[in-house]
mmCIF file of C-alpha atoms (C1' of nucleotides) in Angstrom:
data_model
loop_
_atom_site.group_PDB
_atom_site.id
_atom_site.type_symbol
_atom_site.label_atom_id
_atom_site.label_comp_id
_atom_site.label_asym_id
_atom_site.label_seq_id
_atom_site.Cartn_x
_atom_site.Cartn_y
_atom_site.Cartn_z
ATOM 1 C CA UNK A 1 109.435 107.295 74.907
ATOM 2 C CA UNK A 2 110.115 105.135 77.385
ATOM 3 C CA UNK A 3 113.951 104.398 78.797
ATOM 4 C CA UNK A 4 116.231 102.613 76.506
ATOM 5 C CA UNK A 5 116.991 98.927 76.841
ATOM 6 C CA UNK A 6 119.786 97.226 75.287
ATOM 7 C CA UNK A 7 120.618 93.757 74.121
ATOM 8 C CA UNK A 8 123.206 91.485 72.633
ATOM 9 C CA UNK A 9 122.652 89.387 69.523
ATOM 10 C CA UNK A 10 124.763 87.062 67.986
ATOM 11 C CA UNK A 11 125.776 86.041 64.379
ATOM 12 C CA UNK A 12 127.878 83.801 62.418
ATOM 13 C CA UNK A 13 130.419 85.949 60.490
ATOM 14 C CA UNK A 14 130.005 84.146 57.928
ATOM 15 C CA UNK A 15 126.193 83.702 57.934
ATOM 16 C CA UNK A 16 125.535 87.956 58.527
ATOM 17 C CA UNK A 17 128.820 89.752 59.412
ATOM 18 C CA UNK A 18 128.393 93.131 60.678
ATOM 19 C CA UNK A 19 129.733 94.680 57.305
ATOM 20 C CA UNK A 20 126.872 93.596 55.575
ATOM 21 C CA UNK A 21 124.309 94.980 58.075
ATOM 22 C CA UNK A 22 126.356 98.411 57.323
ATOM 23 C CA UNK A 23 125.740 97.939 53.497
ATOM 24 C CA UNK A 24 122.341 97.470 54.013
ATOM 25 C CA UNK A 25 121.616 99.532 56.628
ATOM 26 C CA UNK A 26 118.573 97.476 58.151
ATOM 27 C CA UNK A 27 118.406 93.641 57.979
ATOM 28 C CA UNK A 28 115.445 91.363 59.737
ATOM 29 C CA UNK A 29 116.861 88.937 62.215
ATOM 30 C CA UNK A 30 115.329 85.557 61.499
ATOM 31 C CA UNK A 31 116.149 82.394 62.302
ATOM 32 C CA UNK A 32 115.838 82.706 66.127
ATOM 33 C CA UNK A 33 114.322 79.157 67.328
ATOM 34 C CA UNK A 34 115.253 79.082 71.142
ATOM 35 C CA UNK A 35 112.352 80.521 73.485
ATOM 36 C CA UNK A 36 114.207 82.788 75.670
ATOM 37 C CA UNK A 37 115.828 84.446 72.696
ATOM 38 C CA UNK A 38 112.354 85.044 71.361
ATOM 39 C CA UNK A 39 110.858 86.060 74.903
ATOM 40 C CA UNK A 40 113.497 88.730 74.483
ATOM 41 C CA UNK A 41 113.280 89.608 71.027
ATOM 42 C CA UNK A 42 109.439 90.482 71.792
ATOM 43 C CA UNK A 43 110.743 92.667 74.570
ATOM 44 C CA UNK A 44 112.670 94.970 72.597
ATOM 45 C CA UNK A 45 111.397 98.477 71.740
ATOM 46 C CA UNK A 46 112.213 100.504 68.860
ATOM 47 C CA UNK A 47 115.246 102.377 69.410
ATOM 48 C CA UNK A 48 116.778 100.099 71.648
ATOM 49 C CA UNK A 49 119.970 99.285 71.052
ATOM 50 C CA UNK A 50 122.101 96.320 70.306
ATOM 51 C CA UNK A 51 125.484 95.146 70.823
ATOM 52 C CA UNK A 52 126.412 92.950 67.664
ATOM 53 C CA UNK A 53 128.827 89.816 68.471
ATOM 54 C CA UNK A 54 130.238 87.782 65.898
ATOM 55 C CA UNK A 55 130.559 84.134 67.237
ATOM 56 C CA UNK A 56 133.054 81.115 66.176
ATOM 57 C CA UNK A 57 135.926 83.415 64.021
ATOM 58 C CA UNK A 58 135.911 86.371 65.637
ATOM 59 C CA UNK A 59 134.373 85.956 69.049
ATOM 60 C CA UNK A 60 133.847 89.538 70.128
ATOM 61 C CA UNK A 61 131.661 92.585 69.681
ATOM 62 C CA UNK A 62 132.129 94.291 67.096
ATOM 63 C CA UNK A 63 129.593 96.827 66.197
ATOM 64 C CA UNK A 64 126.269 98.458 67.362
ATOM 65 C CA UNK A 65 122.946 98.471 65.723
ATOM 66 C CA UNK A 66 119.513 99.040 66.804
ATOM 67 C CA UNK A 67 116.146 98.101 67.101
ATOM 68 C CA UNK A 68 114.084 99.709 63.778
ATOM 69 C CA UNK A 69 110.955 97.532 63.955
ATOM 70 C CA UNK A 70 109.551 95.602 66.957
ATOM 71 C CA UNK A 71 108.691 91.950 67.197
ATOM 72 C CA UNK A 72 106.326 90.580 64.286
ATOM 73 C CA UNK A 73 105.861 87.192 62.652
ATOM 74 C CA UNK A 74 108.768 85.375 61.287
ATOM 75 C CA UNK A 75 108.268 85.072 57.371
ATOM 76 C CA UNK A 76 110.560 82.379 57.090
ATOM 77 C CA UNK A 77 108.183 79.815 58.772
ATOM 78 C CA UNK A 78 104.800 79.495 59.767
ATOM 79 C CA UNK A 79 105.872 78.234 63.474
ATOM 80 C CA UNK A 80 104.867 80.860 66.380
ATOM 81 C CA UNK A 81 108.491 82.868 65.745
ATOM 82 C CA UNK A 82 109.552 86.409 65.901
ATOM 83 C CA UNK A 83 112.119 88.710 64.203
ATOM 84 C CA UNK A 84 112.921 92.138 64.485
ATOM 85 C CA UNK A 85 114.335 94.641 61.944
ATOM 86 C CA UNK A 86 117.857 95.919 63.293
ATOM 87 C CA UNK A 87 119.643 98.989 62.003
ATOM 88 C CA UNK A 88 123.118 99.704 61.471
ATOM 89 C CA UNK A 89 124.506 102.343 63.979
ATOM 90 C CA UNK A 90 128.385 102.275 64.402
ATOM 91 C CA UNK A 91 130.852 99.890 64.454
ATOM 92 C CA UNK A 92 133.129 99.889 67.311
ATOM 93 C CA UNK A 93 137.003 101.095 66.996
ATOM 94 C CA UNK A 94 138.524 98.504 68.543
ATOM 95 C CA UNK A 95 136.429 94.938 68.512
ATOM 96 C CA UNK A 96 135.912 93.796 71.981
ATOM 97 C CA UNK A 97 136.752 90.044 72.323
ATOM 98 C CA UNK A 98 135.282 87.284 74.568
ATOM 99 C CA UNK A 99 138.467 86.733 76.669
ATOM 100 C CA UNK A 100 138.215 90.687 77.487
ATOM 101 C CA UNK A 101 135.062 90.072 78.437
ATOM 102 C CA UNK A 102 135.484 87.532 80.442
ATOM 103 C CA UNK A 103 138.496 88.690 81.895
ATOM 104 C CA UNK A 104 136.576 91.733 83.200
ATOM 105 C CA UNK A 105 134.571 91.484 86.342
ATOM 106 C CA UNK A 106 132.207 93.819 85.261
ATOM 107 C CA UNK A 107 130.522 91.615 82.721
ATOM 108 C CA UNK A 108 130.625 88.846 85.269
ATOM 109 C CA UNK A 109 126.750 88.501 85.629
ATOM 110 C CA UNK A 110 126.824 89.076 81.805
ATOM 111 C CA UNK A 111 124.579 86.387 79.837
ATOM 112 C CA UNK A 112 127.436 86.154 77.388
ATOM 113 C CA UNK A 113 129.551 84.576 79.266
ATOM 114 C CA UNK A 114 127.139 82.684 82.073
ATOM 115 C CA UNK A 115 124.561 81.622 79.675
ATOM 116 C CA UNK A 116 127.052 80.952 76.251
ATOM 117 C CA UNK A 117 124.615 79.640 73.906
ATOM 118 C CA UNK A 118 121.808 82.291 73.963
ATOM 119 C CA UNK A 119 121.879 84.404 70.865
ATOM 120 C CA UNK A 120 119.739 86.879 72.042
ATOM 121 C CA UNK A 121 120.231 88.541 75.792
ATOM 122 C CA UNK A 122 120.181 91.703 77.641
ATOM 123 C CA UNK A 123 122.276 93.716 78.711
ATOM 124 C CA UNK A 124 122.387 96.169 81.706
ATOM 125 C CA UNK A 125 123.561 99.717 80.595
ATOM 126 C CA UNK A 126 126.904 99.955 82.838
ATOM 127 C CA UNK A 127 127.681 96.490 80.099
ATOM 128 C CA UNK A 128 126.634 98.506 77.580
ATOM 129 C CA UNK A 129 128.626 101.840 78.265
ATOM 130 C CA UNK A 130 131.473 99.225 79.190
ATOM 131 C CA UNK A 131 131.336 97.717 75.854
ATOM 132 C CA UNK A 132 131.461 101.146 74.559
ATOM 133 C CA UNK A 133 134.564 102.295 76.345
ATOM 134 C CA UNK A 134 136.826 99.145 75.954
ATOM 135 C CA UNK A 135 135.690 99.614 71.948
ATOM 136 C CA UNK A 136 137.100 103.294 72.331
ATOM 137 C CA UNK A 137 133.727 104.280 70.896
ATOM 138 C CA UNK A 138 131.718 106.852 71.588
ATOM 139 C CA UNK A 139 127.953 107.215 70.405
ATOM 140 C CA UNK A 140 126.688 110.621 68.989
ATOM 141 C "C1'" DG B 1 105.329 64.921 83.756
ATOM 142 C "C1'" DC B 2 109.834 62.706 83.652
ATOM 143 C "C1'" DC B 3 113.911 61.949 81.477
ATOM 144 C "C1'" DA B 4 116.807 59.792 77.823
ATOM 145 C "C1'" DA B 5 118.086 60.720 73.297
ATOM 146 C "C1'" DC B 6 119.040 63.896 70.012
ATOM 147 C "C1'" DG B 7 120.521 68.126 67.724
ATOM 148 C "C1'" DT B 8 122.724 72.510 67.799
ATOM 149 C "C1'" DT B 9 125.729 76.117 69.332
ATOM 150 C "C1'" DG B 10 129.948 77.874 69.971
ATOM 151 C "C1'" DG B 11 134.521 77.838 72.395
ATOM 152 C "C1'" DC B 12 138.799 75.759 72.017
ATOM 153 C "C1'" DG C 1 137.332 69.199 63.840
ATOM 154 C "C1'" DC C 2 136.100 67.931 68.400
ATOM 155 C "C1'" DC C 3 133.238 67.923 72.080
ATOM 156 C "C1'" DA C 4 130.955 70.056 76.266
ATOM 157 C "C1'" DA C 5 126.935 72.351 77.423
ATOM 158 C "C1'" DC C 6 122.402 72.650 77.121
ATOM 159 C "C1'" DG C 7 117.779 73.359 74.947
ATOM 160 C "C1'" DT C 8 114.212 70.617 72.758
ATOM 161 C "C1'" DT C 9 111.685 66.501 71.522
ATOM 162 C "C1'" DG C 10 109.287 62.464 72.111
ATOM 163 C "C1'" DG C 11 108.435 57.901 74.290
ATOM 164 C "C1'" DC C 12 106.547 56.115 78.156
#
DNA sequence: GCCAACGTTGGC
DNA sequence: GCCAACGTTGGC
């Protein structure tokens, strides 16, 4: 297989909070109508994972999922759209917000914070294993 | 092909 | 709830 990517998506807490993802272990991710989130959403592999950041309320990462189906059709319109299916993984100990984030010159080149509206962006690793270790979280 | 108008996202 | 930022649409 070839080297792991990783991404960040966004959601609405109160449109698909994290929790529910870990109830029901997979969830397709629909509703993506912006091109570069869809160029990237076609780029993702399977097993690729995801940081999950919960926008408006909460404004921070709070959990990591992954990629359990690559790029296909959206079935909620007939429009040239993608989805993937995402997987629960692990949630993170300790959330990490937005103002952390931003506070943190690591993440500076970070989409999150230099391109705010995109729901769907990459990460490099080091932002990744970052994430990881301000969320006192360690992946098995 | 330009760009003004519009709609949406998301931080505050 | 407001509004800035910015992506998309549509008129020309």
């Amino acid at each position: 297989m070839a080297t792991k990517a990783f991404w960040l998506v966004k959601s609405e807490p109160s449109v698909y909070p994290f929790e529910r993802l870990k109830k029901e272990k997979t969830a397709v991710w629909d509703g993506v109508r912006n091109f570069e989130a869809r160029r990237n959403l076609r780029a993702m592999k399977k097993g690729d994972l995801l940081l999950f950041y919960h926008s408006n309320e909460d404004k921070a990462v709070v959990g990591i999922a992954k990629v359990v189906k690559e790029a296909y059709q959206d079935p909620t319109t007939s429009d040239d759209w993608s989805v993937v299916d995402v997987g629960y993984v692990a949630p993170l100990e300790a959330p990490v917000t937005l103002a952390t984030i931003k506070a943190d010159k690591a993440f500076a080149d970070m989409a999150l914070v230099r391109k705010s509206r995109l729901s769907v962006s990459s990460v490099a690793e080091r932002e990744f294993e970052r994430v990881l270790s301000l969320g006192k979280t360690k992946l098995k």
